[in-house]
Coordinates of C-alpha atoms and ligand atoms in Angstrom, one line a residue:
X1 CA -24.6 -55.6 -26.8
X2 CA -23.5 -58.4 -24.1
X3 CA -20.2 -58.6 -23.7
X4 CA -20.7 -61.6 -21.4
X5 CA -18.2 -64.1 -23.2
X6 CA -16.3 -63.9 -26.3
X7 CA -15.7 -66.9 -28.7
X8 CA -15.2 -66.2 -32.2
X9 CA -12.9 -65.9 -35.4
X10 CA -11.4 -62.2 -35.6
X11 CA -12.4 -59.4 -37.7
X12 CA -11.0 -56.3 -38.4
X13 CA -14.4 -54.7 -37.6
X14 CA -13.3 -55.4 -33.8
X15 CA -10.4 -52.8 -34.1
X16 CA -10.5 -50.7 -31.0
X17 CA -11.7 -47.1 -32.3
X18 CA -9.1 -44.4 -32.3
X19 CA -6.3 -46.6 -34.2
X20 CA -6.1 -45.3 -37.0
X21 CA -5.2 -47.4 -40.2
X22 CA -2.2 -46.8 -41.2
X23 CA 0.7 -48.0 -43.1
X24 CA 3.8 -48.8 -40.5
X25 CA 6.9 -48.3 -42.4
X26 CA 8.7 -50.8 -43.2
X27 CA 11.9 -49.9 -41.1
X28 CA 9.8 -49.2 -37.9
X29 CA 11.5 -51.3 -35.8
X30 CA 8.7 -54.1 -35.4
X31 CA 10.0 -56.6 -37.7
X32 CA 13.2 -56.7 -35.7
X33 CA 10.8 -58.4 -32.6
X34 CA 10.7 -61.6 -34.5
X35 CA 7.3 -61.8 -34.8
X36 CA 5.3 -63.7 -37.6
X37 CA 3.7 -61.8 -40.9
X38 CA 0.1 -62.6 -40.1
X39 CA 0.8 -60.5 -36.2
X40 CA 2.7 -57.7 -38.3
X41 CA -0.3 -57.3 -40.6
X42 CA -2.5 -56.4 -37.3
X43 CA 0.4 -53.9 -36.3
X44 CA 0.7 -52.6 -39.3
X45 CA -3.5 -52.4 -39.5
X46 CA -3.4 -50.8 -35.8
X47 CA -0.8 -47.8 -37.8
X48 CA 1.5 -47.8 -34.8
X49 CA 4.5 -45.9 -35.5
X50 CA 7.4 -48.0 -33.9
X51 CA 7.1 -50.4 -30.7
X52 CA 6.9 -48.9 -27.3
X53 CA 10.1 -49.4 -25.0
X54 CA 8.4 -52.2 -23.3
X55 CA 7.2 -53.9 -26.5
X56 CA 10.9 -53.4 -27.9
X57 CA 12.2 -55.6 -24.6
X58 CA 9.4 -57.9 -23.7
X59 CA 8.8 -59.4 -27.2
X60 CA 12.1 -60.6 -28.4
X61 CA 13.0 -62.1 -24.6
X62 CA 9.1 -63.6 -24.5
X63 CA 9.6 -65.5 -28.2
X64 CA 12.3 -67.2 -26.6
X65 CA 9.9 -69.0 -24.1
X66 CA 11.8 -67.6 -21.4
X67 CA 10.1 -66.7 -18.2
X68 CA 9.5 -62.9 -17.7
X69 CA 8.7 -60.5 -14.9
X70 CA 8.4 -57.4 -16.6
X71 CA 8.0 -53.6 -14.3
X72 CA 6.0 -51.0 -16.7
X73 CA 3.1 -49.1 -16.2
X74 CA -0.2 -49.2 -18.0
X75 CA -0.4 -46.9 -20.9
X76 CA 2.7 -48.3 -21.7
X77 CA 2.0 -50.8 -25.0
X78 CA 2.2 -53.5 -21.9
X79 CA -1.0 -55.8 -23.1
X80 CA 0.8 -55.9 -26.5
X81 CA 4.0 -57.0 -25.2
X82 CA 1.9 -60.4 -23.9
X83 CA -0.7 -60.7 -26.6
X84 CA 1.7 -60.8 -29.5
X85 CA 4.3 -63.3 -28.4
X86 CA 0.9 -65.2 -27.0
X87 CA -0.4 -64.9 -30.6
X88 CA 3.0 -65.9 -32.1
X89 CA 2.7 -69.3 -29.7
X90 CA -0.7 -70.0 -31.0
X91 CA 0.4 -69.9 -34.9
X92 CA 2.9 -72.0 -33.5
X93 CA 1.3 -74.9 -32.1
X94 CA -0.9 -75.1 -35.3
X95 CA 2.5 -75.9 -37.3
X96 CA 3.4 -78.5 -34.6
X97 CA 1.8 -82.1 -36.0
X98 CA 2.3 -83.3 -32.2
X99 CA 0.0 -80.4 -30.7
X100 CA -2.5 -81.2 -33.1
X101 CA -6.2 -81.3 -31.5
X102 CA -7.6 -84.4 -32.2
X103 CA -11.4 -83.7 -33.5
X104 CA -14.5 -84.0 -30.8
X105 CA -12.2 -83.7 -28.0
X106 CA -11.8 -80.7 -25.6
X107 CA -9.5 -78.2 -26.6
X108 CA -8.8 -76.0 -23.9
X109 CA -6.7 -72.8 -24.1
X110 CA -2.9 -72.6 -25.3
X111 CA -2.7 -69.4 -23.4
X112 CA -4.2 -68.2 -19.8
X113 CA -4.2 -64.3 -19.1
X114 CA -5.1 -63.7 -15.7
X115 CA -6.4 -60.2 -14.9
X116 CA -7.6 -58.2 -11.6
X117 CA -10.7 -56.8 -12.9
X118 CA -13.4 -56.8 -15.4
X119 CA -12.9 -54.4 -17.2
X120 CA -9.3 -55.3 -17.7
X121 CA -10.2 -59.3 -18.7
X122 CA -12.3 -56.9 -21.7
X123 CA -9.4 -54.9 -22.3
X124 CA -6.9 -58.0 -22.6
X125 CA -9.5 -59.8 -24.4
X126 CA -10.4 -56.9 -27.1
X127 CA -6.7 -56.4 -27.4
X128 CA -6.6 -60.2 -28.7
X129 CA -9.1 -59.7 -31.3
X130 CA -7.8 -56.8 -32.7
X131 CA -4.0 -58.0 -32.7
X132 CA -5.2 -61.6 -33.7
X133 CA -6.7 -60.3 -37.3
X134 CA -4.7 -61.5 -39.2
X135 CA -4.7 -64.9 -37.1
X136 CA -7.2 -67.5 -38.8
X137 CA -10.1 -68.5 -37.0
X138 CA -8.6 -67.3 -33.7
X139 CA -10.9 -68.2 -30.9
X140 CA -10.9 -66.0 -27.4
X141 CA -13.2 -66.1 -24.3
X142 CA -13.1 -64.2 -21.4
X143 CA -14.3 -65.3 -18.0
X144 CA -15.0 -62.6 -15.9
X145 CA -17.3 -62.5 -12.4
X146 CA -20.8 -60.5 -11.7
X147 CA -22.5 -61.7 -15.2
X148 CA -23.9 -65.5 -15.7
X149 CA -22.4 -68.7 -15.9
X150 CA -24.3 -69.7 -18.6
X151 CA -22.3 -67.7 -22.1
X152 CA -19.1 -68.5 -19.6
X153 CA -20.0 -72.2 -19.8
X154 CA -20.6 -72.7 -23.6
X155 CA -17.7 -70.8 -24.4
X156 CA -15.5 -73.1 -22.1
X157 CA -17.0 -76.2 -24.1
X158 CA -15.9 -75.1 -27.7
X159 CA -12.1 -74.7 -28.0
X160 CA -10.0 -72.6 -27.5
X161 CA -6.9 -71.0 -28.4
X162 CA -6.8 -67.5 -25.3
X163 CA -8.5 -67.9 -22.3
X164 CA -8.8 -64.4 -20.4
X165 CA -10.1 -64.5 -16.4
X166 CA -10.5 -62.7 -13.3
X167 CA -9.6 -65.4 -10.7
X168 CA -12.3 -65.4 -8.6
X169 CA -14.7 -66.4 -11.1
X170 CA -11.6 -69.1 -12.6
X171 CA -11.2 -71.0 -9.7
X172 CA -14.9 -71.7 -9.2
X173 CA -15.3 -72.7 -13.2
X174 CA -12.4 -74.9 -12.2
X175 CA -14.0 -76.0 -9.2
X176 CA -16.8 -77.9 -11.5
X177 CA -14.6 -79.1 -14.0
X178 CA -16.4 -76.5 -16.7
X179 CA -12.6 -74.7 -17.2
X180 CA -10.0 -77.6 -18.0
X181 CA -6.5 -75.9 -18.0
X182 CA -4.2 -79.3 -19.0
X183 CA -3.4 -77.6 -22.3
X184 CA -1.5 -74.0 -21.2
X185 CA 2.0 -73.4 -22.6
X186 CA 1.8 -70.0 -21.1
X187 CA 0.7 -68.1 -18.3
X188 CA 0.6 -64.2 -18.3
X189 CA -0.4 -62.8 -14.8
X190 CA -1.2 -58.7 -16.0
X191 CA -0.9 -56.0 -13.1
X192 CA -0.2 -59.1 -10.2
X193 CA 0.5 -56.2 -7.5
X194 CA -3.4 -55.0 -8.3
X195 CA -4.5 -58.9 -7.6
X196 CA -2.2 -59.7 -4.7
X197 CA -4.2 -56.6 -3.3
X198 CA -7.2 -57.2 -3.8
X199 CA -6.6 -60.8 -2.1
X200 CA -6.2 -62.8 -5.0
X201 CA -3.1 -64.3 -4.0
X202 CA -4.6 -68.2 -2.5
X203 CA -6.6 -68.3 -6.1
X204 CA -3.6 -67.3 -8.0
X205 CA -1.3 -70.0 -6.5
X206 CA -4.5 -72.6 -6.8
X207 CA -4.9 -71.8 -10.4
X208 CA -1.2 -72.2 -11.2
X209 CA -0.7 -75.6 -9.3
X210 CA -3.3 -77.0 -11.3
X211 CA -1.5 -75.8 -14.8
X212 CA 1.1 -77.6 -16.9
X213 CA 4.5 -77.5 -15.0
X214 CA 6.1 -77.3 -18.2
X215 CA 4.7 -73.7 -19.3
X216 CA 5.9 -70.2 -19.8
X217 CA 4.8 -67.9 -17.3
X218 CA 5.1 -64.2 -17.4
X219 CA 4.0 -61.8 -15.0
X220 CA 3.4 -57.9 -15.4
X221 CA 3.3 -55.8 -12.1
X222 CA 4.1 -52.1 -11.3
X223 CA 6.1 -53.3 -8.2
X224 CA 8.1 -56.9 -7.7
X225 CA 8.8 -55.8 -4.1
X226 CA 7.2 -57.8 -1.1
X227 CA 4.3 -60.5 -1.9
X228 CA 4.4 -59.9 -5.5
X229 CA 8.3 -60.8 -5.6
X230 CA 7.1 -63.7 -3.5
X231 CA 4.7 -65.1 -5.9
X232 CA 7.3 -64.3 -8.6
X233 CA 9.8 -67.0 -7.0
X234 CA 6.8 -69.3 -6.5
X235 CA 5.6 -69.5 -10.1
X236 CA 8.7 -68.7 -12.6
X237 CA 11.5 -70.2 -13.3
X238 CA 14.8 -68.8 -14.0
X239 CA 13.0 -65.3 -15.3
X240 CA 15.0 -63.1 -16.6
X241 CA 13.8 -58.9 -15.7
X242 CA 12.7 -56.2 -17.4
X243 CA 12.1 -52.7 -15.8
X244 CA 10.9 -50.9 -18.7
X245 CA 9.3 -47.6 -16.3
X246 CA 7.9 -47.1 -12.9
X247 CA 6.4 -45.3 -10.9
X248 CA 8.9 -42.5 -10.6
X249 CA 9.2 -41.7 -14.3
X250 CA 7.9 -37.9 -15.3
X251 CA 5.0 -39.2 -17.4
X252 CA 6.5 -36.4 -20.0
X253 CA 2.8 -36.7 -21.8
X254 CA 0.9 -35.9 -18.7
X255 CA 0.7 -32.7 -17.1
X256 CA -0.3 -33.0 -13.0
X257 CA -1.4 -30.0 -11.8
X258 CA -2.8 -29.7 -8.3
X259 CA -5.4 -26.9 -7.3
X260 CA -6.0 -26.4 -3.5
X261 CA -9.7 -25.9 -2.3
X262 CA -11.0 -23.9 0.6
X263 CA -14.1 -26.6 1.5
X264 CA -16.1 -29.4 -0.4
X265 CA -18.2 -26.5 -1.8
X266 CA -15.3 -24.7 -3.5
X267 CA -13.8 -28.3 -4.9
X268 CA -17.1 -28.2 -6.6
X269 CA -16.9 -25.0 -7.7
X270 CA -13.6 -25.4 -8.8
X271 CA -14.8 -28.9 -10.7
X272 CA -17.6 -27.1 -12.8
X273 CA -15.1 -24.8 -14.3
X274 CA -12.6 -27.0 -15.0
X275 CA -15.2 -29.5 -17.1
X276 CA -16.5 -26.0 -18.7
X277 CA -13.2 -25.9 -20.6
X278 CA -13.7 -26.7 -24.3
X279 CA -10.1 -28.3 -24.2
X280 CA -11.8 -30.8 -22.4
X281 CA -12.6 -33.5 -25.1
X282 CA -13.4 -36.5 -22.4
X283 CA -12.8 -36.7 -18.6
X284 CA -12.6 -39.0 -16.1
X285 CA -13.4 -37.9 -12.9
X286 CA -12.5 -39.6 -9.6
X287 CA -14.0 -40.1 -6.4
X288 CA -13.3 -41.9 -3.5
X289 CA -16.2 -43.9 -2.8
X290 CA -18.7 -45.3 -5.2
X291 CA -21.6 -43.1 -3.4
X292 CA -19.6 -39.8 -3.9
X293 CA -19.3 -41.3 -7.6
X294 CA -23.1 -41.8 -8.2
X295 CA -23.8 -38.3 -6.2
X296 CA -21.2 -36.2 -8.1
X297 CA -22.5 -37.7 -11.3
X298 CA -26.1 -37.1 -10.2
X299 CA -25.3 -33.6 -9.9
X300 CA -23.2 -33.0 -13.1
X301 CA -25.8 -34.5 -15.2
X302 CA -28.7 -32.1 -13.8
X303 CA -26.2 -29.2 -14.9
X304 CA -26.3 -31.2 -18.1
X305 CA -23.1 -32.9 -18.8
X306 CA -23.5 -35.8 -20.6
X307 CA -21.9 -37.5 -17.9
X308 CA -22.2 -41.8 -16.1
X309 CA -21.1 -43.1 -13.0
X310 CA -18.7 -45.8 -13.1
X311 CA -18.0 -48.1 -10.2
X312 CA -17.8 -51.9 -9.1
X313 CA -21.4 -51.4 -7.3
X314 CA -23.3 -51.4 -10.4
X315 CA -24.3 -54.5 -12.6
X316 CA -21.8 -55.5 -15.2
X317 CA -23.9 -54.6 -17.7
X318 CA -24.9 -51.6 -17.0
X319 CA -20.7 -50.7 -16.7
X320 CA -20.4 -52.3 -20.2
X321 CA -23.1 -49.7 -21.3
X322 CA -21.2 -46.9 -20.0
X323 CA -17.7 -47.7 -20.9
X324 CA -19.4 -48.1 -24.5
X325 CA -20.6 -44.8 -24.4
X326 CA -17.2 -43.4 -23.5
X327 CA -15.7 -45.3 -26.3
X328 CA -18.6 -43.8 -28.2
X329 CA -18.5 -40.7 -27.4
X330 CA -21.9 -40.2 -25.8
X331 CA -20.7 -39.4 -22.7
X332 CA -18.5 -36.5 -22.1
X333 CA -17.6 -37.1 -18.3
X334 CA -17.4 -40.5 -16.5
X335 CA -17.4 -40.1 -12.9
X336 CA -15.4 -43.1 -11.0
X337 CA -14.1 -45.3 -8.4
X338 CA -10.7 -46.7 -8.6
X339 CA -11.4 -50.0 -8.8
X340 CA -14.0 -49.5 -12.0
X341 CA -11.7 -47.2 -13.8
X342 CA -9.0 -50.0 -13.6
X343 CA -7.7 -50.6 -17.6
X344 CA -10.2 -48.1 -19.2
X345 CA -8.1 -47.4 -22.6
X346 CA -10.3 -44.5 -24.5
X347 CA -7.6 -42.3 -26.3
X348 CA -9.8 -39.4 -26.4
X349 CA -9.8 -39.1 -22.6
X350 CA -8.1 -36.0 -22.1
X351 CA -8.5 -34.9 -18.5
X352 CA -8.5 -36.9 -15.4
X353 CA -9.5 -34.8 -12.5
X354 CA -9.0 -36.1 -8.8
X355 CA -11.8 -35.0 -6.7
X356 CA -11.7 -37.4 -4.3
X357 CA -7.7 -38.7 -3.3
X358 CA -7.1 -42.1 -3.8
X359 CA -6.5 -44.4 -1.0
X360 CA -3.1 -45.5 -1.8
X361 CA 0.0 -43.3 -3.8
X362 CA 0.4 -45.9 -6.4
X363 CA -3.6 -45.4 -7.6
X364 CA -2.8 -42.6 -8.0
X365 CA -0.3 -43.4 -11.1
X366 CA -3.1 -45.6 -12.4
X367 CA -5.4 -42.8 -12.3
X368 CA -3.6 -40.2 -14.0
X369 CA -2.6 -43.0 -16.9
X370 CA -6.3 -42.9 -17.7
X371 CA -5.0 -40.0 -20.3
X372 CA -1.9 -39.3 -22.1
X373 CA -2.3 -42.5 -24.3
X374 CA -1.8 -44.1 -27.2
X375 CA 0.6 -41.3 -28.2
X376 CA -1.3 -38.4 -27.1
X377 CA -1.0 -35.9 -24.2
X378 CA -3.0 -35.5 -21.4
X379 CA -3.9 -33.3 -18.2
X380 CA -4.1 -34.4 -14.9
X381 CA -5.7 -32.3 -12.1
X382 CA -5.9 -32.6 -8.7
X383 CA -8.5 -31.0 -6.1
X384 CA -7.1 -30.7 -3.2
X385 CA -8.7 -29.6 0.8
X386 CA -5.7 -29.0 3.1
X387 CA -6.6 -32.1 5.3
X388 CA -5.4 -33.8 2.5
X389 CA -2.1 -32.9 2.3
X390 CA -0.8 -35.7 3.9
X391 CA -1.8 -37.9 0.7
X392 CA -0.2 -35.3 -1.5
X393 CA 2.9 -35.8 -0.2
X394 CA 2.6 -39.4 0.3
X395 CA 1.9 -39.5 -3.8
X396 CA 4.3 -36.7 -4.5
X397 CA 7.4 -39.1 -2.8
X398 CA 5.5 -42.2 -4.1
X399 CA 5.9 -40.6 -8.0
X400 CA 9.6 -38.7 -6.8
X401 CA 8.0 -35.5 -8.6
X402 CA 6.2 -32.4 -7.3
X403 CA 2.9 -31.8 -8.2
X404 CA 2.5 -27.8 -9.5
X405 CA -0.2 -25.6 -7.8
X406 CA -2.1 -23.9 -9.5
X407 CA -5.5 -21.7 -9.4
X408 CA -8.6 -21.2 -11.8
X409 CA -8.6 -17.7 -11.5
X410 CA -12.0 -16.0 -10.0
X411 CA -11.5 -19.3 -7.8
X412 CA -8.9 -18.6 -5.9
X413 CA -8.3 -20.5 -2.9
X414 CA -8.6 -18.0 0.5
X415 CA -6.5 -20.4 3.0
X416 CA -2.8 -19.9 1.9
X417 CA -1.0 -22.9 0.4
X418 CA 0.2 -25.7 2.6
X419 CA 4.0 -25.9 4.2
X420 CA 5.9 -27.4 2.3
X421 CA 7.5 -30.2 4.9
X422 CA 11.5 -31.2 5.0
X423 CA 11.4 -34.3 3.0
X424 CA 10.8 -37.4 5.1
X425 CA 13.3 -40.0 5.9
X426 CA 12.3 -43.5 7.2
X427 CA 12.6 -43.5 11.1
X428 CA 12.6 -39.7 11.5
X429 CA 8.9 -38.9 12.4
X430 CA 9.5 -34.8 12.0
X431 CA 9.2 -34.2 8.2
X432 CA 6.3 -37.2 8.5
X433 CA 3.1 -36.1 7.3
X434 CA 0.8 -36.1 9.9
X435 CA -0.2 -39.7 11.2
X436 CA -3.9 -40.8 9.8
X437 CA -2.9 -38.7 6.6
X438 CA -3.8 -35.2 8.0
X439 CA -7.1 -36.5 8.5
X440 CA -9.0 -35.4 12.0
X441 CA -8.2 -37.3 14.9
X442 CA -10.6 -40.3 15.4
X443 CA -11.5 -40.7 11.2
X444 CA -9.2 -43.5 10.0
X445 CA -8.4 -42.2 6.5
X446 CA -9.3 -45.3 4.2
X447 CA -11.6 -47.4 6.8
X448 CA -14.7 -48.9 5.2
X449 CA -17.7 -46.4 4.6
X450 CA -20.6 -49.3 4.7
X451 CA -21.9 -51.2 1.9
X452 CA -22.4 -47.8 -0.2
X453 CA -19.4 -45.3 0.6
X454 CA -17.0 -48.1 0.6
X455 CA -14.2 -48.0 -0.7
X456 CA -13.4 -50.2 -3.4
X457 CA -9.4 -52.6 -3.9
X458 CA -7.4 -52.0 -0.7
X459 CA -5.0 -53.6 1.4
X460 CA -5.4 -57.1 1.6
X461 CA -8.1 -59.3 1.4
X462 CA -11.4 -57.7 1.4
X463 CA -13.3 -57.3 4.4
X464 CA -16.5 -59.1 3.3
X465 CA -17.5 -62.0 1.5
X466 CA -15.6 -61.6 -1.8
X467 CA -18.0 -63.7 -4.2
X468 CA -20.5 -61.1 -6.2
X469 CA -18.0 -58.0 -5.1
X470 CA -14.4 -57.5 -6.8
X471 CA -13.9 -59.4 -10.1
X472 CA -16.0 -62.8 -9.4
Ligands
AMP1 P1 -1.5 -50.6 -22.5 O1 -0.3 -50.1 -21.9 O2 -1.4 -52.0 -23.0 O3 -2.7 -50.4 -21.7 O4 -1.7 -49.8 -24.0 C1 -1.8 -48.4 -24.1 C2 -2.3 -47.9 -25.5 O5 -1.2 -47.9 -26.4 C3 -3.4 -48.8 -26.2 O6 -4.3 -47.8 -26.6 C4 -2.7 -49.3 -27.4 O7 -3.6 -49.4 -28.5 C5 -1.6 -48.4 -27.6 N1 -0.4 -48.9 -28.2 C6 0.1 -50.2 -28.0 N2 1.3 -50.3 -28.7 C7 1.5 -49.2 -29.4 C8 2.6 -48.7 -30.2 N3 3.6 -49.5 -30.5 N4 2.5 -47.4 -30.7 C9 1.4 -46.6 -30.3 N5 0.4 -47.0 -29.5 C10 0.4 -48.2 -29.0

């Protein structure tokens, strides 16, 4: 199956697996959002139990057509708290005699969604489909880079009502006239920090100067601090905040635990067992560098997990394949990189296990909200080799919260725990981890490993050309 563009009326067929039918009672708190029947009928379809915190804030402030910048973190009911108000705009418009689409002319989208990856454009775009059921005829595409032009093209011709993108691949659909943009009311930028870092930022800003000045914009993003805030200012007016949860919340549904390992060797060790555990429905495990990924699932699946690799090396549609086999349920264990793993939403994932540290603190709250959601709880492990105790702390005073030792027993670490360090305090260098992250002198923790063990996001704009890498 090609998920290469998606243009076509809704069906309930295209619910995402895992939510349940189920009657939402009638005094669940969703009909207070102001939203219109036919979007309640897909809640009440999807059998969620009340609206998250972030729905319960976002929605009724979004109706308004106010401009929103809105902190929460993914796992969150986020994507909801866009697509229904986006939806509610759409059913809208069709009431409005003077936004009525004359026949045989263009009818570009109502609503732009820009996303930092891939697999999150899917995400978004699958989260229309199922919320838009009830919504007549409701037509979606998704634009997304590393798959053809062609699907991308046709579905740009036809119209529109949601157009989902990746901004790489947006500008230069823009660039040839194929993605005409005169008709957005509203503009949802979903996890900006992720795009600002991955060097998004000139696209971002071209995209927007070329929309309707009159339009709602809202942006999600873990942080509002620093470029992000910048951006904010550039493209929203008067926007009114919500900070629904961050990065320093407790993530009550998640248990962190972190195990320390003697050497690479006992990590592995250590990693068998953990997956050997029947409590472990599905897991996600993470690696630093989309080598270690295809190595470490190489190796799992000769032990015979039913296990994939997962990482932005690898065709698109050979990551559709997989992530449809998680969703599935043919594979047990995907093995990933950060940057792939970005916006995976599989309920049944019930582990994530760090076995190689993420580059920066905050991916490591993206990582761990791989499980715990959609109601459920999850367990989040962490393996450990004392030169990386520098990025432990530096996630441990990212998140505010300690991450709990513990030890698979028979697998005991030898070394003794790390010291713990007097917390650090900007300007006083003494309870600092050590500089380069504990790392040996001379290895820059985080430089780029060649075209292979690179690392995937980062600070910045990437190094190389970005067109064919990232979300192009
Ligand atoms: P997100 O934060 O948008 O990535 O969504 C996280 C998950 O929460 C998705 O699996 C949604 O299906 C699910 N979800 C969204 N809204 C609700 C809700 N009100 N109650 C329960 N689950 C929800």
């Amino acid at each position: 199956m090609s998920f290469d563009f998606h243009a076509e009326p809704s069906q309930a067929d295209d619910f995402i697996p895992g939510a349940a039918p189920a009657a939402a009672q009638a005094d669940s708190g969703f009909e207070k959002l102001g939203l219109a029947p036919e979007i309640l009928k897909s809640i009440r379809h999807a059998g969620y139990p009340a609206p998250t915190d972030v729905q319960a804030r976002a929605v009724p402030v979004a109706l308004t057509g106010a401009d929103l910048l809105v902190s929460s973190q993914t796992g969150s009911g986020k994507t909801a708290a866009f697509v229904w108000p986006a939806l509610q705009r759409i059913l809208t418009a069709r009431l409005d005699p003077a936004k009525k689409r004359a026949k045989g002319q263009p009818s570009g989208p109502r609503v732009l969604v820009l996303a930092p990856t891939r697999e999150l454009a899917l995400q978004v775009s699958r989260a229309c489909t199922q919320y838009g059921y009830g919504v007549q005829g409701l037509r979606v595409a998704h634009v997304v880079g590393g798959v053809p032009y062609h699907a991308q093209l046709k579905a740009l011709r036809s119209p529109l009502d949601v157009l989902i993108a990746t901004p790489g691949r947006l500008l230069d659909l823009m660039n040839t006239g194929a993605a005409v943009l005169a008709q957005v009311e509203l503009l949802v930028l979903d996890e900006a920090d992720r795009m600002l870092d991955m060097g998004f930022i000139d696209d971002i800003t071209t995209i927007a100067q070329a929309l309707p000045t009159q339009r709602q914009t809202l942006m999600f993003s873990a942080t509002f601090a620093g470029n992000v805030g910048g951006l904010a200012r550039e493209l929203t007016r008067e926007p009114q905040r919500i900070a629904v949860d961050t990065h320093t919340d407790t993530h009550t549904q998640i248990e962190q635990r972190l195990h320390w390992a003697d050497s690479l060797h006992h990590k592995h060790a250590l990693l068998e067992q953990l997956l050997a555990d029947r409590a472990v429905e599905q897991a996600v495990v993470f690696t630093s560098t989309q080598r270690d990924a295809d190595e470490l699932a190489w190796k799992l699946g000769e032990i015979g997990h039913s296990v994939a690799a997962l990482h932005g090396g690898m065709p698109q549609g050979r990551r559709n394949r997989v992530l449809q086999g998680l969703r599935q349920r043919q594979l047990r264990v995907l093995v990933a990189t950060d940057v792939a793993a970005r916006g995976i939403d599989v309920p049944t994932i019930s582990h994530v296990i760090n076995y190689g540290l993420p580059m920066k603190a905050e991916d490591y709250v993206h990582r761990i909200g791989r499980t715990g959601r959609a109601g459920r709880t999850g367990l989040a492990i962490t393996l450990a080799e004392r030169r990386d105790v520098g990025m432990i702390r530096r996630i441990e005073r990212f998140t505010t919260q300690p991450i709990a030792a513990a030890v698979v027993p028979g697998l005991e670490p030898k070394a003794p725990p790390p010291q713990e360090r007097p917390a650090f305090r900007p300007g006083d260098r003494r309870g600092a981890p050590p500089r380069g992250g504990g790392r040996p002198a001379g290895k820059s923790f985080g430089a780029p490993r060649g075209p292979h063990g690179s690392r995937e996001g980062g600070h910045g704009k990437p190094a190389g050309p970005r067109r064919g890498g990232y979300s192009r």
